[in-house]
Coordinates of C-alpha atoms in Angstrom, one line a residue:
Chain A
M1 CA -0.1 0.2 0.1
I2 CA 1.1 3.8 -0.3
E3 CA 0.4 6.0 2.1
V4 CA 0.9 9.3 1.2
R5 CA 0.0 12.1 4.3
N6 CA 0.3 15.8 4.1
I7 CA 3.3 16.6 1.4
S8 CA 3.6 19.9 0.9
K9 CA 6.6 21.0 -1.6
R10 CA 7.9 24.5 -2.8
F11 CA 10.6 25.0 -5.2
G12 CA 11.8 28.3 -4.9
K13 CA 8.9 30.7 -4.4
V14 CA 6.8 28.5 -5.7
V15 CA 4.3 26.2 -3.3
V16 CA 3.8 23.3 -5.9
L17 CA 2.1 20.6 -3.8
D18 CA 0.0 22.1 -0.3
D19 CA -1.2 18.9 1.9
V20 CA -2.0 16.6 -0.7
S21 CA -2.8 12.7 0.8
L22 CA -3.8 9.9 -1.1
T23 CA -3.9 5.7 -0.4
I24 CA -3.2 3.5 -2.8
E25 CA -4.1 0.2 -1.9
N26 CA -2.5 -2.6 -3.5
G27 CA -3.1 -4.1 -6.5
E28 CA -5.3 -0.8 -7.6
T29 CA -4.7 1.2 -10.5
F30 CA -4.9 5.5 -9.3
V31 CA -4.5 7.6 -11.7
I32 CA -3.9 11.3 -11.2
I33 CA -4.7 13.7 -13.9
G34 CA -3.7 17.1 -13.6
Q35 CA -2.4 20.4 -15.6
S36 CA 0.6 21.0 -17.2
G37 CA 3.1 21.7 -13.6
A38 CA -0.5 21.1 -11.6
G39 CA 2.8 18.6 -9.8
K40 CA 1.2 15.4 -11.7
T41 CA 4.6 13.9 -11.6
T42 CA 6.3 15.6 -8.1
I43 CA 4.0 13.0 -6.3
L44 CA 5.2 9.7 -8.3
R45 CA 8.8 11.1 -8.2
H46 CA 7.8 12.1 -3.7
I47 CA 6.6 8.0 -4.2
A48 CA 10.3 7.1 -6.0
G49 CA 12.0 8.3 -2.5
F50 CA 13.4 11.3 -6.0
F51 CA 11.9 13.9 -3.3
D52 CA 11.6 14.5 -0.1
P53 CA 8.7 17.1 0.7
D54 CA 9.3 19.8 3.1
N55 CA 6.2 18.5 5.2
G56 CA 4.5 14.9 5.9
D57 CA 5.5 11.6 5.0
V58 CA 4.9 9.2 1.9
L59 CA 5.4 5.4 3.3
I60 CA 5.3 2.6 0.9
D61 CA 3.3 -1.5 2.6
G62 CA 4.1 1.5 6.1
I63 CA 7.8 2.4 5.5
K64 CA 8.5 6.0 5.3
M65 CA 10.3 6.4 2.1
N66 CA 11.8 10.9 2.4
G67 CA 14.5 10.8 4.8
A68 CA 16.2 6.9 4.7
G69 CA 19.2 6.4 3.5
S70 CA 19.9 5.9 0.3
G71 CA 20.3 1.6 1.2
K72 CA 16.6 1.7 3.3
K73 CA 15.9 3.7 -0.5
M74 CA 17.7 0.7 -2.1
L75 CA 15.5 -1.8 -0.7
L76 CA 12.2 0.3 -1.1
R77 CA 12.4 0.5 -4.8
E78 CA 13.3 -2.7 -5.4
K79 CA 9.9 -2.8 -5.1
M80 CA 8.7 -0.9 -8.0
G81 CA 9.6 0.1 -11.1
F82 CA 8.8 3.2 -12.8
L83 CA 8.1 3.7 -16.5
F84 CA 9.5 7.4 -17.6
Q85 CA 8.0 10.0 -19.5
S86 CA 10.8 9.3 -22.9
G87 CA 12.0 5.9 -22.0
A88 CA 14.5 7.0 -19.9
L89 CA 16.3 3.7 -21.9
I90 CA 20.7 3.7 -21.8
N91 CA 21.6 4.8 -26.1
W92 CA 24.4 2.6 -25.4
L93 CA 23.2 -0.5 -25.0
N94 CA 20.5 -3.1 -27.0
V95 CA 16.7 -3.6 -25.9
K96 CA 17.8 -6.4 -24.4
E97 CA 20.7 -5.0 -22.8
N98 CA 19.0 -2.3 -21.3
V99 CA 15.8 -4.9 -20.9
A100 CA 18.3 -7.2 -18.6
L101 CA 20.0 -4.1 -16.9
P102 CA 18.5 -4.6 -13.5
L103 CA 18.8 -8.4 -13.3
V104 CA 22.9 -8.5 -14.9
E105 CA 23.7 -4.7 -11.9
H106 CA 22.3 -7.1 -9.5
K107 CA 24.0 -10.4 -10.3
L108 CA 20.4 -12.0 -10.2
G109 CA 21.0 -14.9 -12.0
T110 CA 23.2 -16.6 -14.4
K111 CA 23.5 -15.9 -17.7
G112 CA 20.8 -18.2 -19.4
E113 CA 18.8 -17.8 -16.6
I114 CA 18.5 -14.3 -17.5
D115 CA 18.5 -13.9 -21.1
K116 CA 15.6 -15.7 -20.3
I117 CA 13.5 -14.7 -17.8
V118 CA 14.4 -11.0 -20.5
D119 CA 13.4 -13.2 -23.7
E120 CA 9.9 -13.5 -21.5
K121 CA 9.7 -10.3 -20.3
L122 CA 10.1 -8.9 -24.5
R123 CA 7.5 -11.8 -25.7
L124 CA 5.0 -10.4 -23.1
L125 CA 5.5 -6.7 -24.6
Q126 CA 5.6 -7.3 -28.1
L127 CA 9.1 -6.7 -28.8
D128 CA 10.5 -10.3 -29.4
D129 CA 11.8 -8.6 -33.0
A130 CA 13.6 -5.6 -31.2
A131 CA 16.1 -7.2 -29.7
D132 CA 18.9 -6.4 -31.1
K133 CA 18.0 -3.1 -31.6
M134 CA 19.2 0.0 -30.6
P135 CA 18.1 2.3 -28.1
S136 CA 17.7 5.1 -31.3
D137 CA 16.5 2.9 -33.9
I138 CA 13.8 2.5 -32.4
S139 CA 9.5 3.7 -32.7
G140 CA 8.6 6.2 -29.5
G141 CA 5.7 4.1 -28.7
M142 CA 8.4 1.7 -28.7
K143 CA 10.5 2.4 -25.9
K144 CA 8.0 3.3 -23.9
R145 CA 7.4 -0.8 -23.9
V146 CA 10.9 -1.4 -23.4
G147 CA 11.1 1.3 -21.3
L148 CA 8.4 -1.0 -19.2
A149 CA 9.7 -4.3 -20.1
R150 CA 12.4 -2.9 -18.1
A151 CA 10.6 -1.9 -15.5
I152 CA 8.3 -5.6 -14.8
V153 CA 11.7 -7.4 -15.9
R154 CA 12.7 -7.7 -11.5
N155 CA 8.7 -8.5 -11.0
P156 CA 8.2 -5.5 -8.8
E157 CA 4.9 -5.1 -6.8
I158 CA 4.6 -1.2 -7.4
I159 CA 4.8 0.2 -10.8
L160 CA 4.8 4.1 -11.3
Y161 CA 4.6 6.1 -14.4
D162 CA 5.0 8.9 -16.2
E163 CA 2.8 10.0 -18.9
P164 CA 2.6 6.9 -20.5
T165 CA 0.9 7.5 -23.7
S166 CA 1.5 11.3 -24.7
G167 CA 3.0 11.5 -27.6
L168 CA 1.2 8.2 -29.0
D169 CA -0.9 8.2 -31.6
P170 CA -4.4 6.6 -30.2
V171 CA -3.8 3.2 -31.9
M172 CA -0.3 2.8 -29.8
S173 CA -2.3 4.6 -26.5
A174 CA -4.6 2.4 -26.3
K175 CA -2.1 -1.0 -26.5
I176 CA -0.2 0.9 -23.7
D177 CA -3.4 1.6 -21.6
E178 CA -4.0 -3.0 -22.3
L179 CA -0.6 -3.5 -21.6
I180 CA -1.2 -1.8 -18.1
L181 CA -4.2 -3.6 -17.3
R182 CA -2.5 -5.9 -18.2
M183 CA 0.4 -5.1 -16.2
Q184 CA -3.3 -5.3 -12.9
R185 CA -4.4 -9.1 -13.9
E186 CA -0.9 -11.0 -14.9
L187 CA 1.2 -10.0 -12.0
G188 CA -1.6 -8.2 -9.9
V189 CA 0.8 -5.3 -9.6
T190 CA -0.8 -1.6 -7.9
S191 CA -0.1 1.4 -10.8
V192 CA 0.3 4.7 -10.4
V193 CA -0.4 7.0 -13.2
V194 CA 0.6 10.7 -13.8
T195 CA -1.8 11.6 -17.0
H196 CA -4.0 13.6 -18.6
D197 CA -5.3 11.8 -21.3
M198 CA -8.3 11.1 -20.2
E199 CA -9.1 8.3 -22.8
S200 CA -6.5 6.9 -21.0
A201 CA -7.6 7.5 -17.6
Y202 CA -10.9 6.2 -18.1
R203 CA -9.2 3.0 -19.9
I204 CA -7.9 2.1 -17.2
A205 CA -8.4 3.7 -13.6
D206 CA -10.3 1.9 -10.9
R207 CA -9.6 5.6 -8.9
I208 CA -9.1 9.1 -10.6
A209 CA -7.3 11.9 -9.0
M210 CA -7.5 15.8 -9.8
L211 CA -4.6 17.4 -8.6
Y212 CA -5.2 21.7 -9.4
Q213 CA -2.7 24.1 -8.3
G214 CA -0.3 21.8 -6.2
S215 CA -3.5 20.4 -4.6
I216 CA -6.5 17.4 -4.9
I217 CA -9.7 19.3 -5.4
E218 CA -11.8 16.0 -6.6
C219 CA -10.9 12.0 -6.3
G220 CA -13.6 9.0 -7.4
T221 CA -14.3 6.0 -9.9
P222 CA -14.3 6.6 -13.3
D223 CA -18.2 6.8 -13.4
Q224 CA -17.5 9.4 -10.2
I225 CA -15.4 12.1 -11.9
R226 CA -17.2 11.6 -15.9
G227 CA -20.3 13.3 -13.7
S228 CA -18.4 15.4 -11.1
V229 CA -20.4 18.4 -10.7
N230 CA -16.2 20.6 -9.5
P231 CA -16.3 23.3 -12.6
Y232 CA -13.0 22.8 -12.6
V233 CA -13.0 19.4 -12.7
R234 CA -15.0 19.6 -16.3
Q235 CA -13.1 21.8 -17.5
F236 CA -10.4 19.3 -17.5
I237 CA -12.8 16.8 -19.2
E238 CA -13.9 18.8 -21.2
G239 CA -11.4 20.4 -22.3
K240 CA -12.2 23.9 -22.5
L241 CA -11.4 26.9 -23.0
T242 CA -13.1 28.2 -20.7
G243 CA -14.1 27.8 -16.8
P244 CA -12.3 28.4 -13.8
I245 CA -9.6 26.9 -14.7
D246 CA -6.8 29.6 -15.6
V247 CA -5.8 28.9 -20.1
Chain B
M1 CA 16.0 61.1 -6.2
K2 CA 14.0 59.0 -4.4
D3 CA 13.2 56.6 -7.0
I4 CA 17.3 57.3 -8.1
V5 CA 18.3 56.2 -5.2
R6 CA 15.5 53.2 -5.0
N7 CA 17.5 52.2 -8.1
Y8 CA 21.0 52.4 -7.4
Q9 CA 20.0 50.4 -3.9
S10 CA 17.8 47.4 -6.4
D11 CA 20.8 46.9 -8.4
I12 CA 23.3 46.8 -5.1
Y13 CA 21.2 44.4 -4.0
G14 CA 21.1 42.6 -6.6
M15 CA 24.5 41.9 -7.3
F16 CA 25.5 41.2 -4.1
S17 CA 22.6 38.9 -4.7
S18 CA 24.2 37.5 -8.2
V19 CA 27.4 37.0 -6.2
G20 CA 26.7 35.1 -3.4
E21 CA 24.2 32.8 -5.9
R22 CA 27.5 32.0 -7.2
M23 CA 29.2 31.8 -4.6
L24 CA 26.9 29.1 -3.1
Y25 CA 26.5 26.9 -5.9
Q26 CA 30.6 26.6 -6.5
I27 CA 30.7 25.5 -2.7
K28 CA 27.8 23.4 -3.4
F29 CA 29.9 22.7 -6.6
S30 CA 32.9 22.2 -4.0
G31 CA 31.5 19.7 -1.8
F32 CA 30.0 17.2 -4.7
T33 CA 33.0 16.8 -6.3
L34 CA 35.4 15.7 -2.9
I35 CA 31.3 13.7 -2.0
L36 CA 32.1 12.5 -5.9
I37 CA 35.5 10.7 -5.7
F38 CA 35.2 9.7 -2.2
N39 CA 32.3 7.7 -2.9
T40 CA 33.5 7.0 -6.5
F41 CA 37.5 5.7 -4.4
I42 CA 34.9 3.2 -2.6
Q43 CA 33.1 1.8 -5.9
L44 CA 37.2 1.4 -6.7
R45 CA 35.8 -2.2 -5.2
Y46 CA 34.1 -2.9 -8.5
A47 CA 36.3 -1.9 -10.6
F48 CA 38.0 -5.6 -12.1
S49 CA 34.1 -6.6 -12.0
K50 CA 33.6 -3.6 -14.4
R51 CA 37.0 -4.3 -16.4
R52 CA 35.1 -3.7 -20.1
E53 CA 33.1 -0.5 -19.0
I54 CA 37.0 0.5 -17.4
V55 CA 38.8 -1.0 -21.2
K56 CA 35.7 1.3 -22.9
Q57 CA 36.2 4.4 -21.6
M58 CA 40.3 3.7 -21.8
Y59 CA 39.8 3.2 -26.3
V60 CA 37.4 6.3 -25.6
S61 CA 39.2 9.0 -24.0
G62 CA 42.8 7.6 -24.7
V63 CA 42.7 5.8 -27.8
K64 CA 40.9 7.9 -29.4
S65 CA 42.9 10.9 -28.6
M66 CA 46.3 10.0 -29.4
L67 CA 46.1 11.3 -33.3
V68 CA 45.6 14.6 -31.6
C69 CA 48.0 14.1 -28.5
S70 CA 50.9 12.6 -31.1
I71 CA 50.5 16.3 -33.3
V72 CA 50.1 18.2 -30.4
A73 CA 53.6 16.3 -29.0
L74 CA 55.7 16.6 -32.0
F75 CA 54.7 20.2 -32.9
G76 CA 54.5 21.1 -29.1
G77 CA 58.5 20.4 -28.9
M78 CA 59.4 21.4 -32.3
I79 CA 58.3 25.4 -31.4
L80 CA 60.0 24.7 -27.6
S81 CA 63.5 23.2 -29.6
L82 CA 63.0 25.5 -32.1
H83 CA 62.5 29.4 -29.6
S84 CA 64.7 28.0 -27.2
G85 CA 67.7 26.8 -29.8
V86 CA 67.8 29.9 -31.3
E87 CA 67.9 32.1 -28.5
L88 CA 71.3 29.4 -27.7
K89 CA 73.0 28.7 -30.8
K90 CA 73.7 32.8 -30.6
W91 CA 75.5 32.0 -27.6
G92 CA 76.8 28.8 -28.5
Q93 CA 75.2 27.2 -26.6
Q94 CA 72.4 24.6 -28.4
D95 CA 74.2 22.0 -27.1
V96 CA 72.0 23.1 -23.9
V97 CA 68.7 22.6 -25.6
P98 CA 68.3 18.8 -25.1
I99 CA 68.9 19.0 -21.6
L100 CA 65.9 21.7 -21.9
M101 CA 64.0 19.7 -23.8
I102 CA 64.0 16.4 -20.9
N103 CA 63.3 18.6 -18.3
V104 CA 60.8 20.6 -19.3
M105 CA 58.2 17.7 -21.2
N106 CA 59.5 15.6 -18.2
K107 CA 58.2 17.3 -15.3
E108 CA 56.1 20.1 -16.9
M109 CA 54.4 20.1 -20.2
G110 CA 54.3 16.2 -20.9
S111 CA 50.8 16.4 -17.8
F112 CA 50.4 19.4 -19.4
L113 CA 49.4 18.7 -22.7
T114 CA 47.8 16.4 -22.2
A115 CA 45.4 16.5 -19.6
I116 CA 45.1 19.8 -22.2
I117 CA 44.0 17.4 -24.8
L118 CA 42.4 15.2 -22.3
T119 CA 40.0 17.9 -21.2
A120 CA 38.7 18.8 -25.2
F121 CA 38.8 15.6 -25.9
S122 CA 37.2 13.5 -22.9
G123 CA 36.0 15.5 -20.2
A124 CA 34.3 17.8 -22.1
A125 CA 32.6 14.4 -23.9
M126 CA 32.1 12.6 -20.5
A127 CA 30.7 15.8 -18.9
A128 CA 27.8 16.7 -21.7
E129 CA 27.2 12.3 -22.2
I130 CA 26.7 12.7 -18.2
G131 CA 24.7 15.5 -18.6
T132 CA 22.2 14.1 -21.9
M133 CA 21.8 11.2 -19.4
K134 CA 20.8 13.2 -16.5
V135 CA 18.4 15.7 -18.5
S136 CA 17.0 12.1 -20.6
E137 CA 16.7 10.7 -16.8
E138 CA 18.9 7.7 -17.7
I139 CA 20.0 8.2 -14.0
D140 CA 16.6 8.8 -12.8
A141 CA 16.1 5.3 -14.3
L142 CA 19.4 3.7 -12.7
E143 CA 19.0 4.8 -9.6
M144 CA 15.3 3.2 -10.0
M145 CA 17.4 0.2 -10.9
S146 CA 18.5 0.4 -7.7
I147 CA 22.0 0.9 -9.3
N148 CA 24.2 3.1 -8.2
P149 CA 25.5 5.5 -11.1
V150 CA 29.5 6.2 -9.5
K151 CA 29.8 2.3 -9.9
Y152 CA 28.2 1.8 -12.4
L153 CA 29.4 5.9 -14.8
V154 CA 31.8 7.9 -13.1
M155 CA 34.0 5.0 -11.1
P156 CA 34.9 3.9 -14.7
R157 CA 35.6 6.5 -15.8
I158 CA 37.5 8.2 -13.4
V159 CA 39.4 4.7 -13.2
S160 CA 40.2 5.3 -17.3
M161 CA 41.7 8.4 -17.4
M162 CA 44.0 7.2 -14.5
I163 CA 45.3 5.0 -16.1
M164 CA 45.0 6.7 -19.6
L165 CA 46.9 10.2 -18.7
P166 CA 49.8 9.3 -17.2
T167 CA 50.8 7.5 -20.4
L168 CA 49.6 10.0 -22.3
S169 CA 52.0 12.4 -20.6
I170 CA 55.0 9.3 -21.2
Y171 CA 54.4 9.3 -25.3
T172 CA 53.5 12.9 -24.8
V173 CA 56.8 13.7 -23.1
V174 CA 58.7 11.0 -25.9
L175 CA 57.3 12.2 -28.4
G176 CA 57.4 15.5 -27.2
V177 CA 61.4 14.9 -27.2
F178 CA 61.9 13.8 -30.4
G179 CA 60.5 17.5 -32.8
G180 CA 63.1 18.3 -30.7
A181 CA 65.4 16.4 -31.7
V182 CA 64.0 17.2 -35.6
V183 CA 64.5 20.5 -34.9
S184 CA 67.9 20.8 -33.4
Y185 CA 69.0 18.1 -36.0
F186 CA 67.6 20.0 -39.0
Q187 CA 67.8 23.7 -37.8
L188 CA 71.4 24.3 -34.7
G189 CA 73.2 21.5 -35.9
L190 CA 72.9 18.6 -33.6
T191 CA 73.3 14.6 -34.5
F192 CA 70.7 12.8 -33.2
E193 CA 73.1 10.5 -31.3
D194 CA 74.5 14.1 -29.1
Y195 CA 70.8 14.6 -29.3
Y196 CA 69.7 11.6 -27.3
H197 CA 73.3 10.9 -25.1
R198 CA 73.0 14.4 -23.4
V199 CA 68.4 13.3 -22.9
Y200 CA 69.5 10.1 -21.0
E201 CA 72.4 11.8 -19.4
S202 CA 69.5 14.6 -18.1
I203 CA 66.9 12.3 -17.2
W204 CA 66.6 11.6 -13.2
L205 CA 64.4 9.7 -11.9
K206 CA 61.8 13.0 -9.3
D207 CA 62.0 15.0 -12.7
M208 CA 59.4 11.8 -14.2
Y209 CA 57.6 10.8 -10.8
V210 CA 57.1 14.5 -9.9
G211 CA 54.6 14.7 -13.8
L212 CA 53.9 10.6 -12.9
L213 CA 51.5 11.5 -9.9
K214 CA 50.7 15.3 -11.6
S215 CA 48.8 14.0 -14.5
L216 CA 47.2 11.1 -11.9
V217 CA 46.2 13.6 -9.7
F218 CA 44.8 15.9 -13.3
A219 CA 43.3 13.0 -14.2
I220 CA 41.8 12.6 -10.9
I221 CA 41.2 16.3 -11.7
I222 CA 39.2 16.3 -14.5
S223 CA 37.6 13.3 -14.4
S224 CA 35.8 14.6 -11.2
I225 CA 34.9 18.1 -12.3
S226 CA 33.5 16.8 -16.1
C227 CA 31.5 14.1 -13.9
A228 CA 30.1 16.6 -11.4
N229 CA 29.2 19.4 -14.2
G230 CA 27.0 15.9 -16.0
L231 CA 25.3 14.8 -12.9
M232 CA 24.6 18.6 -11.6
A233 CA 23.0 18.9 -15.2
Q234 CA 19.7 20.4 -15.8
N235 CA 17.4 22.6 -18.0
G236 CA 18.0 19.7 -21.2
A237 CA 20.3 21.0 -23.5
L238 CA 20.8 24.0 -23.1
G239 CA 21.9 22.9 -19.3
V240 CA 23.8 20.1 -20.9
G241 CA 26.2 22.3 -23.2
R242 CA 26.7 24.4 -19.7
A243 CA 27.8 21.3 -18.0
T244 CA 30.1 21.6 -21.0
R245 CA 31.5 24.7 -20.9
I246 CA 32.1 24.5 -16.6
S247 CA 34.2 21.7 -17.6
V248 CA 36.1 22.2 -20.2
V249 CA 37.0 25.3 -17.6
S250 CA 37.1 25.2 -14.9
S251 CA 39.7 21.8 -15.3
Y252 CA 41.8 23.7 -16.9
L253 CA 41.7 26.8 -14.1
M254 CA 41.9 23.8 -11.9
V255 CA 44.9 22.0 -13.6
L256 CA 47.2 25.4 -13.4
I257 CA 46.5 26.4 -10.1
I258 CA 47.3 22.6 -8.7
G259 CA 49.9 22.3 -11.4
Y260 CA 51.6 25.3 -9.3
F261 CA 51.2 23.2 -6.0
I262 CA 52.9 20.6 -6.7
T263 CA 55.2 21.9 -8.4
S264 CA 55.7 25.0 -5.2
L265 CA 55.8 21.3 -3.4
F266 CA 58.8 19.4 -5.1
Y267 CA 60.9 22.3 -6.3
G268 CA 60.3 25.1 -3.8
G269 CA 62.4 23.8 -1.8
F270 CA 59.9 21.4 0.8
V271 CA 60.3 18.1 -0.8

């Protein structure tokens, strides 16, 4: 379970998060929506331990992530996978080497065992044909799938997705969404997804929270969000230019 | 009048604030670099398991820069011997050129020229490569996989530089002295035999080990400053460019300053 308790964060004079609280249950797919710069990725980075909040706590299965030493953070991160917006593939390693990287670096098996695990993950994400390609030779959608394969190669309990469908065509977005759902179904992972793609959010979410100016202004199931009467939420999900949100 | 005074006050406040910010950044950066060096030495225990990466970096930072090193060393040596030889010849003292060449190259120019070349060639590449990784979230991805970026990226680069800079310094000394021999033969009337005989007589062990020590220290300075700048890069491509520029300038300055103190330590009456 992930618990975000009353966290606040400011960068310089800008308040990015203001007293944000969330509880994400095991096996749940939780989607955070909001405008660009609303603080969505900042929440994700707090959960991953890249940022420590100015106030409040982040707990992963009851263990505090904020303020933890590098050793403890490493242990907590072993439970997690992170799909970065750009895929964040190591550019001098090919697809297979990128996916194998965490296993090779932590010596989690013989070469044969690692090859077997990597091949299985590549098959799961339909990347078998791209195994020997370099990151510069594959499309954006493929990079995200490789990033996802790498994120799940150690069978994490939690996967954090940062804008998994941004910059992708609708078909590829649907493909990524299907993969996120498959991760939950087949591996039972807890997913936290940051996006402003509403179609994607409705498809994958168990619950959706909307962040506006550093605060959660609405949280509920996709149907509850669809039927929300909050004018900020309505303007955002309908993509209207007029309304209370400053455009 | 009040407005003018207020403007001056605001300008002065802005100036002090900007100087203060820069000083704070420098202190933060120096601390970060020192911690990085310390962490790298801790990670040295994994050097054997990272041998393939170290060898790859040795190729990138050393072998690929050999052509530039060769040209700079050869022509540097030729210029040095030509300048000194033409003056000394007026006094019939051109025989001193070989002694001068081996002394200058061994004590100073070998390590210095190589450090300058490797700063431009490899230091800039390290800062740009690691900086690009930083801004494209690859460093974060490593941390997320519980892979220590110092072990994975920094240690192999610093170790490879620690091997290649002293090696290339020796190469630069040999080629620089050879450049001096060519000029001495064709323009100063010395035979190769005489030249190398005098060079051989003037090689001192202390000059050699001080030169090698310098190149080892320069290697640590250049690679750690470059890696630290890369790791601290932010704001996309602009930040990577800034990190690269700062790493080259800082490395040059530190090579000069630390170079003086090492020379002063060994030849200034301390040792």
